XYZ file of C-alpha atoms in Angstrom:
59
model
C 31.069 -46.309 41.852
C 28.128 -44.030 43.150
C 28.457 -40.702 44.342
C 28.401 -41.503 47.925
C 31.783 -43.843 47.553
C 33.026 -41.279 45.463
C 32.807 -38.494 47.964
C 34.061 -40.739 50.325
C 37.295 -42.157 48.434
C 37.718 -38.140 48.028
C 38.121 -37.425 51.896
C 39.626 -40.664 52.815
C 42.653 -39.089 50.107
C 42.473 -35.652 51.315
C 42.791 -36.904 55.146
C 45.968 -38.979 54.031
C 47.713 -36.217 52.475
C 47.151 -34.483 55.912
C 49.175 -36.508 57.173
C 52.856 -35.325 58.533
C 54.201 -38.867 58.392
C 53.094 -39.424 54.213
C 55.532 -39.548 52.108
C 56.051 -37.736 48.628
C 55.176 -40.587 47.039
C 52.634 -41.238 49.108
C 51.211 -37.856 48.543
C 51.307 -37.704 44.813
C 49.386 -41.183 44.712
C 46.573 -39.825 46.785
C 46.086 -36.783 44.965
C 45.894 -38.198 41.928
C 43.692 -41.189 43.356
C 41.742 -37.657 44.786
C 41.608 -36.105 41.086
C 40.248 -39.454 39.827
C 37.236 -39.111 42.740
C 36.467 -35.717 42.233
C 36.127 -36.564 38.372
C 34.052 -39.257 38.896
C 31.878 -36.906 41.177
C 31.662 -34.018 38.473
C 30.721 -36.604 35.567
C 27.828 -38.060 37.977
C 26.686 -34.723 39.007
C 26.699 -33.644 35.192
C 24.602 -36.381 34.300
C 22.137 -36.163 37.187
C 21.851 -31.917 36.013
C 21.291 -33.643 32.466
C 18.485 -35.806 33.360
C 16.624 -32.983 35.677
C 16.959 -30.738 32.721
C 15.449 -33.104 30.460
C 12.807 -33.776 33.306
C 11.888 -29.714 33.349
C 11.755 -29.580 29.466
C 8.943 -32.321 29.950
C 6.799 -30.508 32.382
């Protein structure tokens, strides 16, 4: 998944649990659907900061 769908998986659960009508249920599964984007975002971000890093040490 890129960053982009990441992000966007991350706002589509966030706008859900906005939502008067959701559930508990509901709820818990998009926040923990949410916590699985926002990981996924970190550990791309993390590698990204790697590679510039490594870039910067090379120049």
């Amino acid at each position: 998944m890129t960053f982009e769908e990441s992000v966007k998986k991350l706002e589509e659960m966030s706008e859900k649990i906005k939502n008067e009508d959701i559930t508990l249920e509901e709820a818990i599964k998009c926040y923990e659907e949410g916590i699985k984007s926002y990981e996924e975002c970190s550990r791309i971000l993390k590698n990204a900061r790697q590679k510039i890093e490594i870039y910067e040490e090379g120049v």
